């Protein structure tokens, strides 16, 4: 693990890389009482020339600073932190298998560590990073999921902290997830407001593909970054690659809200052609059904397959960059 202590008098101390071990914290530490905690998730990959690569670490570190700033934890210099994490990854490189789909998952975490029961700005903090080798999310190919459109609980709201990666955003989502699971749905499709705006799915951003019957034109849609949506690194990568690769005569790429009512209506017209979640863990996760008010909205899959064609292409585009098969500035050799 990597640890870096901070206090308000002397700032960041010298980073240490040491064997994985428990933390020794005072039970009064503010992290345990008031949720002074934020985290990140990113991966290191081994390419076929044995280089170790990290995918867009700058994005994760900028997001971590933004999360930290919101809960009055200290920020850090992004380039310096990427250098430190790269050193850690070099030390642990033997944990990364050389096989597409395998990687080393990195979990940077920042907590407030003052032992004080008063709620105020933390004067002491600990940054730490733990890591674990992970295999492919879909070892035997995609497995499309069933979602329950959830309107009785909300993940995030205007003026809240939905765009920050705070631990406090995650614990309250488990109960609705278990309730959905008890009805046979793997994840929640989080809705917001009376209009039923679709925000995210589980802990992923969400994309829909519609095809207009009259014009034949397709639209790739995801929710806009209005402060309630986590600014996913995968989301951003998909938007940029889609704008670069999809023929604008056939496609529009939109950051706009679509509602559960639009999805329901367009599915009935045969205009809903694909849906998938996006995130670091799986890259993309195809969706096959959405439970809404007692009925299931069906999302088409390709004949004999568990995803739509764009879902497959997106997984390929991003995988090829992560594993250095295609040269791209997003994939940094450490
Ligand atoms: N939304 C939420 C709520 C998440 O926790 C995550 C995972 N970090 C994402 C979206 C996807 O973000 P990313 O593509 O950066 O992994």
mmCIF file of C-alpha atoms and ligand atoms in Angstrom:
data_model
loop_
_atom_site.group_PDB
_atom_site.id
_atom_site.type_symbol
_atom_site.label_atom_id
_atom_site.label_comp_id
_atom_site.label_asym_id
_atom_site.label_seq_id
_atom_site.Cartn_x
_atom_site.Cartn_y
_atom_site.Cartn_z
ATOM 1 C CA UNK A 1 0.000 0.000 0.000
ATOM 2 C CA UNK A 2 0.941 3.619 -0.447
ATOM 3 C CA UNK A 3 0.369 6.117 2.356
ATOM 4 C CA UNK A 4 0.861 9.889 2.597
ATOM 5 C CA UNK A 5 0.000 11.740 5.766
ATOM 6 C CA UNK A 6 -1.068 15.373 5.809
ATOM 7 C CA UNK A 7 -1.539 17.969 8.529
ATOM 8 C CA UNK A 8 -2.435 21.615 8.295
ATOM 9 C CA UNK A 9 0.874 22.801 9.783
ATOM 10 C CA UNK A 10 3.352 20.909 7.641
ATOM 11 C CA UNK A 11 1.254 19.865 4.613
ATOM 12 C CA UNK A 12 1.939 16.583 2.801
ATOM 13 C CA UNK A 13 4.628 14.343 4.306
ATOM 14 C CA UNK A 14 6.911 11.906 2.490
ATOM 15 C CA UNK A 15 4.998 9.136 0.656
ATOM 16 C CA UNK A 16 5.651 5.591 1.853
ATOM 17 C CA UNK A 17 5.192 2.309 -0.005
ATOM 18 C CA UNK A 18 4.864 -0.510 2.517
ATOM 19 C CA UNK A 19 3.308 -3.947 2.987
ATOM 20 C CA UNK A 20 -0.497 -4.024 3.138
ATOM 21 C CA UNK A 21 -1.498 -3.530 6.757
ATOM 22 C CA UNK A 22 -4.305 -2.316 8.994
ATOM 23 C CA UNK A 23 -4.593 1.355 9.890
ATOM 24 C CA UNK A 24 -4.268 2.453 13.481
ATOM 25 C CA UNK A 25 -6.810 5.230 14.016
ATOM 26 C CA UNK A 26 -8.365 6.864 17.030
ATOM 27 C CA UNK A 27 -12.054 5.861 17.298
ATOM 28 C CA UNK A 28 -12.905 9.574 17.483
ATOM 29 C CA UNK A 29 -11.388 10.133 13.984
ATOM 30 C CA UNK A 30 -13.698 12.370 11.968
ATOM 31 C CA UNK A 31 -13.847 9.858 9.095
ATOM 32 C CA UNK A 32 -15.858 7.484 11.318
ATOM 33 C CA UNK A 33 -18.396 10.045 12.477
ATOM 34 C CA UNK A 34 -18.968 12.617 9.754
ATOM 35 C CA UNK A 35 -17.970 10.835 6.548
ATOM 36 C CA UNK A 36 -14.819 12.798 5.711
ATOM 37 C CA UNK A 37 -13.879 10.335 2.970
ATOM 38 C CA UNK A 38 -13.479 10.349 -0.787
ATOM 39 C CA UNK A 39 -11.969 7.796 -3.129
ATOM 40 C CA UNK A 40 -11.134 6.920 -6.714
ATOM 41 C CA UNK A 41 -10.949 3.820 -8.881
ATOM 42 C CA UNK A 42 -8.583 3.300 -11.810
ATOM 43 C CA UNK A 43 -6.572 0.480 -13.328
ATOM 44 C CA UNK A 44 -3.051 -0.363 -14.489
ATOM 45 C CA UNK A 45 -2.666 -2.700 -17.492
ATOM 46 C CA UNK A 46 0.234 -4.695 -18.958
ATOM 47 C CA UNK A 47 0.605 -4.483 -22.744
ATOM 48 C CA UNK A 48 2.080 -7.201 -24.985
ATOM 49 C CA UNK A 49 5.511 -5.511 -24.884
ATOM 50 C CA UNK A 50 5.464 -5.745 -21.063
ATOM 51 C CA UNK A 51 4.931 -2.022 -20.574
ATOM 52 C CA UNK A 52 2.695 -1.070 -17.654
ATOM 53 C CA UNK A 53 0.061 1.510 -18.584
ATOM 54 C CA UNK A 54 -2.451 3.603 -16.630
ATOM 55 C CA UNK A 55 -5.599 4.899 -18.325
ATOM 56 C CA UNK A 56 -6.266 8.673 -17.964
ATOM 57 C CA UNK A 57 -4.991 8.962 -14.339
ATOM 58 C CA UNK A 58 -5.125 12.764 -14.653
ATOM 59 C CA UNK A 59 -8.928 12.560 -14.877
ATOM 60 C CA UNK A 60 -9.185 10.518 -11.684
ATOM 61 C CA UNK A 61 -6.798 12.757 -9.779
ATOM 62 C CA UNK A 62 -8.572 15.960 -10.855
ATOM 63 C CA UNK A 63 -11.876 14.350 -9.781
ATOM 64 C CA UNK A 64 -10.346 13.302 -6.451
ATOM 65 C CA UNK A 65 -9.204 16.872 -5.763
ATOM 66 C CA UNK A 66 -12.686 18.101 -6.582
ATOM 67 C CA UNK A 67 -14.244 15.552 -4.180
ATOM 68 C CA UNK A 68 -11.693 16.431 -1.459
ATOM 69 C CA UNK A 69 -12.298 20.149 -1.863
ATOM 70 C CA UNK A 70 -16.057 19.677 -1.323
ATOM 71 C CA UNK A 71 -15.508 18.065 2.089
ATOM 72 C CA UNK A 72 -12.635 20.352 3.170
ATOM 73 C CA UNK A 73 -9.937 17.679 2.834
ATOM 74 C CA UNK A 74 -6.572 18.778 1.399
ATOM 75 C CA UNK A 75 -5.890 18.764 -2.326
ATOM 76 C CA UNK A 76 -2.629 17.756 -3.999
ATOM 77 C CA UNK A 77 -0.640 18.474 -7.137
ATOM 78 C CA UNK A 78 -2.076 16.182 -9.820
ATOM 79 C CA UNK A 79 1.182 15.535 -11.723
ATOM 80 C CA UNK A 80 3.103 14.785 -8.513
ATOM 81 C CA UNK A 81 0.401 12.364 -7.356
ATOM 82 C CA UNK A 82 0.443 10.577 -10.742
ATOM 83 C CA UNK A 83 4.240 10.217 -10.388
ATOM 84 C CA UNK A 84 3.845 8.736 -6.893
ATOM 85 C CA UNK A 85 1.131 6.313 -8.023
ATOM 86 C CA UNK A 86 3.264 5.334 -11.025
ATOM 87 C CA UNK A 87 6.125 4.478 -8.644
ATOM 88 C CA UNK A 88 3.750 2.301 -6.627
ATOM 89 C CA UNK A 89 2.554 0.530 -9.779
ATOM 90 C CA UNK A 90 6.169 -0.120 -10.842
ATOM 91 C CA UNK A 91 6.885 -1.712 -7.451
ATOM 92 C CA UNK A 92 3.783 -3.919 -7.766
ATOM 93 C CA UNK A 93 4.080 -4.654 -11.498
ATOM 94 C CA UNK A 94 4.427 -8.420 -10.962
ATOM 95 C CA UNK A 95 0.799 -8.450 -9.793
ATOM 96 C CA UNK A 96 -0.434 -7.461 -13.262
ATOM 97 C CA UNK A 97 -1.049 -10.435 -15.559
ATOM 98 C CA UNK A 98 -0.241 -9.998 -19.259
ATOM 99 C CA UNK A 99 -3.652 -10.885 -20.630
ATOM 100 C CA UNK A 100 -6.381 -8.758 -22.139
ATOM 101 C CA UNK A 101 -9.102 -8.208 -19.563
ATOM 102 C CA UNK A 102 -6.729 -8.465 -16.585
ATOM 103 C CA UNK A 103 -5.425 -5.446 -14.681
ATOM 104 C CA UNK A 104 -4.395 -4.053 -11.311
ATOM 105 C CA UNK A 105 -7.280 -2.143 -9.727
ATOM 106 C CA UNK A 106 -6.083 0.908 -7.799
ATOM 107 C CA UNK A 107 -8.114 2.435 -5.000
ATOM 108 C CA UNK A 108 -6.784 5.835 -3.867
ATOM 109 C CA UNK A 109 -8.583 6.987 -0.710
ATOM 110 C CA UNK A 110 -8.460 10.150 1.352
ATOM 111 C CA UNK A 111 -9.781 10.375 4.919
ATOM 112 C CA UNK A 112 -9.942 12.982 7.689
ATOM 113 C CA UNK A 113 -8.089 11.628 10.734
ATOM 114 C CA UNK A 114 -8.404 14.274 13.484
ATOM 115 C CA UNK A 115 -9.553 12.742 16.741
ATOM 116 C CA UNK A 116 -12.245 15.331 17.504
ATOM 117 C CA UNK A 117 -15.971 15.009 17.996
ATOM 118 C CA UNK A 118 -16.625 18.590 16.856
ATOM 119 C CA UNK A 119 -17.662 18.860 13.211
ATOM 120 C CA UNK A 120 -15.179 21.145 11.499
ATOM 121 C CA UNK A 121 -12.478 21.311 8.848
ATOM 122 C CA UNK A 122 -10.104 18.375 9.308
ATOM 123 C CA UNK A 123 -6.607 19.427 10.354
ATOM 124 C CA UNK A 124 -5.166 15.968 9.740
ATOM 125 C CA UNK A 125 -5.678 13.621 6.826
ATOM 126 C CA UNK A 126 -4.373 10.381 5.353
ATOM 127 C CA UNK A 127 -4.133 9.557 1.670
ATOM 128 C CA UNK A 128 -3.694 5.861 1.037
ATOM 129 C CA UNK A 129 -3.848 3.586 -1.960
ATOM 130 C CA UNK A 130 -4.550 -0.127 -1.958
ATOM 131 C CA UNK A 131 -4.551 -2.375 -5.013
ATOM 132 C CA UNK A 132 -5.746 -5.738 -6.194
ATOM 133 C CA UNK A 133 -5.284 -7.741 -9.393
ATOM 134 C CA UNK A 134 -8.604 -8.171 -11.192
ATOM 135 C CA UNK A 135 -9.721 -10.431 -14.009
ATOM 136 C CA UNK A 136 -12.149 -9.672 -16.821
ATOM 137 C CA UNK A 137 -15.546 -8.405 -15.664
ATOM 138 C CA UNK A 138 -17.220 -10.707 -18.205
ATOM 139 C CA UNK A 139 -14.948 -13.798 -18.359
ATOM 140 C CA UNK A 140 -17.296 -15.610 -20.750
ATOM 141 C CA UNK A 141 -18.491 -12.607 -22.763
ATOM 142 C CA UNK A 142 -21.077 -9.926 -22.000
ATOM 143 C CA UNK A 143 -24.027 -10.736 -19.785
ATOM 144 C CA UNK A 144 -26.773 -8.160 -20.225
ATOM 145 C CA UNK A 145 -28.452 -6.943 -17.025
ATOM 146 C CA UNK A 146 -32.009 -6.195 -15.918
ATOM 147 C CA UNK A 147 -32.539 -2.842 -14.185
ATOM 148 C CA UNK A 148 -35.290 -1.550 -11.974
ATOM 149 C CA UNK A 149 -36.164 2.080 -12.699
ATOM 150 C CA UNK A 150 -36.134 3.603 -9.204
ATOM 151 C CA UNK A 151 -38.110 6.700 -8.294
ATOM 152 C CA UNK A 152 -38.885 6.102 -4.602
ATOM 153 C CA UNK A 153 -35.226 6.723 -3.643
ATOM 154 C CA UNK A 154 -32.834 9.210 -5.269
ATOM 155 C CA UNK A 155 -29.063 8.893 -5.610
ATOM 156 C CA UNK A 156 -28.307 12.610 -5.992
ATOM 157 C CA UNK A 157 -30.103 15.945 -6.292
ATOM 158 C CA UNK A 158 -29.466 19.521 -7.461
ATOM 159 C CA UNK A 159 -27.133 21.345 -5.091
ATOM 160 C CA UNK A 160 -25.992 18.013 -3.616
ATOM 161 C CA UNK A 161 -22.788 16.042 -4.120
ATOM 162 C CA UNK A 162 -23.714 13.529 -6.847
ATOM 163 C CA UNK A 163 -20.743 14.623 -8.967
ATOM 164 C CA UNK A 164 -18.260 13.898 -6.156
ATOM 165 C CA UNK A 165 -16.859 10.479 -5.350
ATOM 166 C CA UNK A 166 -17.663 10.569 -1.634
ATOM 167 C CA UNK A 167 -18.156 7.354 0.329
ATOM 168 C CA UNK A 168 -21.317 9.004 1.694
ATOM 169 C CA UNK A 169 -22.944 8.705 -1.767
ATOM 170 C CA UNK A 170 -22.626 4.920 -1.846
ATOM 171 C CA UNK A 171 -23.902 3.407 1.423
ATOM 172 C CA UNK A 172 -27.471 4.758 0.980
ATOM 173 C CA UNK A 173 -27.726 3.102 -2.460
ATOM 174 C CA UNK A 174 -27.321 -0.455 -1.169
ATOM 175 C CA UNK A 175 -30.812 -0.828 0.303
ATOM 176 C CA UNK A 176 -32.613 0.151 -2.930
ATOM 177 C CA UNK A 177 -30.201 -2.150 -4.809
ATOM 178 C CA UNK A 178 -31.113 -5.062 -2.511
ATOM 179 C CA UNK A 179 -34.788 -4.301 -2.968
ATOM 180 C CA UNK A 180 -34.377 -4.319 -6.750
ATOM 181 C CA UNK A 181 -32.426 -7.602 -6.456
ATOM 182 C CA UNK A 182 -35.250 -9.153 -4.427
ATOM 183 C CA UNK A 183 -37.502 -8.499 -7.444
ATOM 184 C CA UNK A 184 -35.008 -10.011 -9.918
ATOM 185 C CA UNK A 185 -33.245 -6.834 -11.097
ATOM 186 C CA UNK A 186 -29.462 -6.548 -10.696
ATOM 187 C CA UNK A 187 -29.233 -2.761 -10.434
ATOM 188 C CA UNK A 188 -31.204 0.453 -10.029
ATOM 189 C CA UNK A 189 -31.772 2.818 -12.905
ATOM 190 C CA UNK A 190 -31.723 6.051 -10.910
ATOM 191 C CA UNK A 191 -34.446 8.523 -11.870
ATOM 192 C CA UNK A 192 -34.809 12.119 -10.749
ATOM 193 C CA UNK A 193 -37.814 14.388 -10.497
ATOM 194 C CA UNK A 194 -41.408 14.241 -11.640
ATOM 195 C CA UNK A 195 -40.317 14.070 -15.292
ATOM 196 C CA UNK A 196 -38.492 10.792 -14.504
ATOM 197 C CA UNK A 197 -35.092 11.985 -15.769
ATOM 198 C CA UNK A 198 -32.619 9.106 -16.167
ATOM 199 C CA UNK A 199 -29.391 9.935 -14.333
ATOM 200 C CA UNK A 200 -27.160 6.877 -13.769
ATOM 201 C CA UNK A 201 -27.319 3.114 -13.330
ATOM 202 C CA UNK A 202 -26.018 1.490 -10.113
ATOM 203 C CA UNK A 203 -22.493 2.927 -9.937
ATOM 204 C CA UNK A 204 -22.145 3.591 -13.643
ATOM 205 C CA UNK A 205 -23.102 6.289 -16.128
ATOM 206 C CA UNK A 206 -25.770 5.259 -18.592
ATOM 207 C CA UNK A 207 -26.111 5.517 -22.374
ATOM 208 C CA UNK A 208 -29.095 4.907 -24.678
ATOM 209 C CA UNK A 209 -29.181 4.523 -28.457
ATOM 210 C CA UNK A 210 -32.349 5.574 -30.275
ATOM 211 C CA UNK A 211 -33.063 5.298 -33.996
ATOM 212 C CA UNK A 212 -35.623 7.611 -35.532
ATOM 213 C CA UNK A 213 -38.045 5.545 -37.649
ATOM 214 C CA UNK A 214 -38.703 8.375 -40.094
ATOM 215 C CA UNK A 215 -35.111 9.445 -40.828
ATOM 216 C CA UNK A 216 -33.158 6.310 -39.848
ATOM 217 C CA UNK A 217 -30.748 8.546 -37.924
ATOM 218 C CA UNK A 218 -29.326 7.218 -34.656
ATOM 219 C CA UNK A 219 -28.692 9.128 -31.449
ATOM 220 C CA UNK A 220 -26.309 8.159 -28.629
ATOM 221 C CA UNK A 221 -27.576 9.834 -25.454
ATOM 222 C CA UNK A 222 -26.226 10.245 -21.923
ATOM 223 C CA UNK A 223 -27.192 12.606 -19.091
ATOM 224 C CA UNK A 224 -25.500 16.044 -19.019
ATOM 225 C CA UNK A 225 -22.993 16.983 -16.289
ATOM 226 C CA UNK A 226 -25.274 19.188 -14.187
ATOM 227 C CA UNK A 227 -23.716 18.458 -10.785
ATOM 228 C CA UNK A 228 -25.848 15.400 -10.018
ATOM 229 C CA UNK A 229 -23.997 13.023 -12.356
ATOM 230 C CA UNK A 230 -20.593 11.506 -11.549
ATOM 231 C CA UNK A 231 -18.225 12.736 -14.254
ATOM 232 C CA UNK A 232 -17.190 9.252 -15.359
ATOM 233 C CA UNK A 233 -13.820 8.850 -17.055
ATOM 234 C CA UNK A 234 -15.341 6.084 -19.179
ATOM 235 C CA UNK A 235 -18.356 8.296 -20.017
ATOM 236 C CA UNK A 236 -16.074 11.082 -21.199
ATOM 237 C CA UNK A 237 -13.927 8.643 -23.202
ATOM 238 C CA UNK A 238 -16.988 7.127 -24.910
ATOM 239 C CA UNK A 239 -18.362 10.558 -25.863
ATOM 240 C CA UNK A 240 -15.037 11.679 -27.314
ATOM 241 C CA UNK A 241 -14.456 8.442 -29.245
ATOM 242 C CA UNK A 242 -18.067 8.329 -30.502
ATOM 243 C CA UNK A 243 -17.807 11.920 -31.794
ATOM 244 C CA UNK A 244 -14.552 11.014 -33.525
ATOM 245 C CA UNK A 245 -15.525 7.622 -34.961
ATOM 246 C CA UNK A 246 -19.258 7.603 -35.710
ATOM 247 C CA UNK A 247 -20.363 8.992 -39.077
ATOM 248 C CA UNK A 248 -22.195 12.289 -38.380
ATOM 249 C CA UNK A 249 -24.468 11.617 -41.364
ATOM 250 C CA UNK A 250 -25.859 8.617 -39.449
ATOM 251 C CA UNK A 251 -25.322 9.612 -35.816
ATOM 252 C CA UNK A 252 -25.863 12.383 -33.295
ATOM 253 C CA UNK A 253 -24.051 12.222 -29.955
ATOM 254 C CA UNK A 254 -26.035 14.033 -27.245
ATOM 255 C CA UNK A 255 -25.510 15.013 -23.634
ATOM 256 C CA UNK A 256 -29.139 15.558 -22.696
ATOM 257 C CA UNK A 257 -31.605 14.081 -20.285
ATOM 258 C CA UNK A 258 -33.906 11.403 -21.551
ATOM 259 C CA UNK A 259 -36.749 10.334 -19.314
ATOM 260 C CA UNK A 260 -38.102 6.922 -18.463
ATOM 261 C CA UNK A 261 -41.255 7.992 -20.335
ATOM 262 C CA UNK A 262 -39.249 8.673 -23.523
ATOM 263 C CA UNK A 263 -37.525 5.286 -23.194
ATOM 264 C CA UNK A 264 -40.886 3.571 -22.664
ATOM 265 C CA UNK A 265 -42.508 5.365 -25.599
ATOM 266 C CA UNK A 266 -39.632 4.871 -28.019
ATOM 267 C CA UNK A 267 -39.241 1.210 -27.052
ATOM 268 C CA UNK A 268 -42.940 0.755 -27.916
ATOM 269 C CA UNK A 269 -42.301 2.390 -31.333
ATOM 270 C CA UNK A 270 -39.259 0.184 -31.964
ATOM 271 C CA UNK A 271 -36.917 3.195 -31.718
ATOM 272 C CA UNK A 272 -34.937 2.054 -28.655
ATOM 273 C CA UNK A 273 -32.056 0.085 -30.122
ATOM 274 C CA UNK A 274 -29.424 -0.214 -27.370
ATOM 275 C CA UNK A 275 -28.619 0.683 -23.752
ATOM 276 C CA UNK A 276 -25.501 0.227 -21.630
ATOM 277 C CA UNK A 277 -23.817 1.377 -18.431
ATOM 278 C CA UNK A 278 -20.228 2.691 -18.444
ATOM 279 C CA UNK A 279 -17.534 2.599 -15.768
ATOM 280 C CA UNK A 280 -13.949 1.612 -14.973
ATOM 281 C CA UNK A 281 -14.813 -1.857 -13.649
ATOM 282 C CA UNK A 282 -16.578 -3.264 -16.735
ATOM 283 C CA UNK A 283 -15.951 -0.481 -19.322
ATOM 284 C CA UNK A 284 -19.481 -1.145 -20.666
ATOM 285 C CA UNK A 285 -22.286 -3.244 -19.273
ATOM 286 C CA UNK A 286 -25.172 -4.041 -21.665
ATOM 287 C CA UNK A 287 -28.766 -3.641 -20.491
ATOM 288 C CA UNK A 288 -31.530 -5.978 -21.666
ATOM 289 C CA UNK A 289 -34.587 -5.011 -19.629
ATOM 290 C CA UNK A 290 -35.853 -2.124 -17.525
ATOM 291 C CA UNK A 291 -38.575 -2.777 -14.972
ATOM 292 C CA UNK A 292 -40.894 0.237 -14.687
ATOM 293 C CA UNK A 293 -44.234 0.396 -12.910
ATOM 294 C CA UNK A 294 -44.850 -3.324 -13.043
ATOM 295 C CA UNK A 295 -43.844 -3.828 -16.701
ATOM 296 C CA UNK A 296 -40.537 -4.619 -18.395
ATOM 297 C CA UNK A 297 -39.225 -2.399 -21.166
ATOM 298 C CA UNK A 298 -37.212 -4.594 -23.523
ATOM 299 C CA UNK A 299 -33.911 -3.438 -24.970
ATOM 300 C CA UNK A 300 -32.978 -5.322 -28.150
ATOM 301 C CA UNK A 301 -29.773 -7.412 -28.241
ATOM 302 C CA UNK A 302 -28.035 -8.724 -31.360
ATOM 303 C CA UNK A 303 -29.175 -12.178 -32.500
ATOM 304 C CA UNK A 304 -27.504 -14.791 -30.268
ATOM 305 C CA UNK A 305 -25.551 -12.125 -28.353
ATOM 306 C CA UNK A 306 -25.731 -10.307 -25.036
ATOM 307 C CA UNK A 307 -25.159 -6.768 -26.303
ATOM 308 C CA UNK A 308 -25.942 -4.315 -29.047
ATOM 309 C CA UNK A 309 -23.390 -3.512 -31.785
ATOM 310 C CA UNK A 310 -22.319 -0.097 -30.448
ATOM 311 C CA UNK A 311 -21.768 -1.548 -26.948
ATOM 312 C CA UNK A 312 -19.395 -4.062 -28.535
ATOM 313 C CA UNK A 313 -17.553 -1.395 -30.546
ATOM 314 C CA UNK A 314 -17.140 0.864 -27.510
ATOM 315 C CA UNK A 315 -15.625 -2.006 -25.468
ATOM 316 C CA UNK A 316 -13.193 -2.654 -28.323
ATOM 317 C CA UNK A 317 -12.227 1.026 -28.830
ATOM 318 C CA UNK A 318 -11.457 1.542 -25.153
ATOM 319 C CA UNK A 319 -9.857 -1.882 -24.542
ATOM 320 C CA UNK A 320 -7.497 -1.333 -27.480
ATOM 321 C CA UNK A 321 -6.308 1.947 -25.954
ATOM 322 C CA UNK A 322 -6.006 0.566 -22.391
ATOM 323 C CA UNK A 323 -3.883 -2.388 -23.534
ATOM 324 C CA UNK A 324 -1.735 -0.272 -25.880
ATOM 325 C CA UNK A 325 -2.981 -2.098 -28.993
ATOM 326 C CA UNK A 326 -3.820 1.322 -30.394
ATOM 327 C CA UNK A 327 -1.441 4.135 -29.511
ATOM 328 C CA UNK A 328 -3.288 6.932 -27.697
ATOM 329 C CA UNK A 329 -2.260 9.721 -25.299
ATOM 330 C CA UNK A 330 -4.870 8.496 -22.758
ATOM 331 C CA UNK A 331 -2.800 5.392 -22.066
ATOM 332 C CA UNK A 332 0.313 6.406 -20.137
ATOM 333 C CA UNK A 333 3.295 4.058 -19.858
ATOM 334 C CA UNK A 334 4.625 4.285 -16.272
HETATM 335 N N1 LIG B 1 -21.198 6.807 -11.588
HETATM 336 C C1 LIG B 1 -20.902 6.420 -10.336
HETATM 337 C C2 LIG B 1 -21.871 6.753 -9.252
HETATM 338 C C3 LIG B 1 -19.707 5.718 -10.069
HETATM 339 O O1 LIG B 1 -19.400 5.328 -8.826
HETATM 340 C C4 LIG B 1 -18.831 5.434 -11.139
HETATM 341 C C5 LIG B 1 -17.553 4.655 -10.884
HETATM 342 N N2 LIG B 1 -16.501 5.535 -10.533
HETATM 343 C C6 LIG B 1 -19.174 5.864 -12.434
HETATM 344 C C7 LIG B 1 -20.366 6.550 -12.620
HETATM 345 C C8 LIG B 1 -18.271 5.611 -13.602
HETATM 346 O O2 LIG B 1 -17.117 6.397 -13.507
HETATM 347 P P1 LIG B 1 -15.749 5.939 -14.184
HETATM 348 O O3 LIG B 1 -16.038 5.779 -15.640
HETATM 349 O O4 LIG B 1 -14.810 7.073 -13.916
HETATM 350 O O5 LIG B 1 -15.341 4.673 -13.533
#
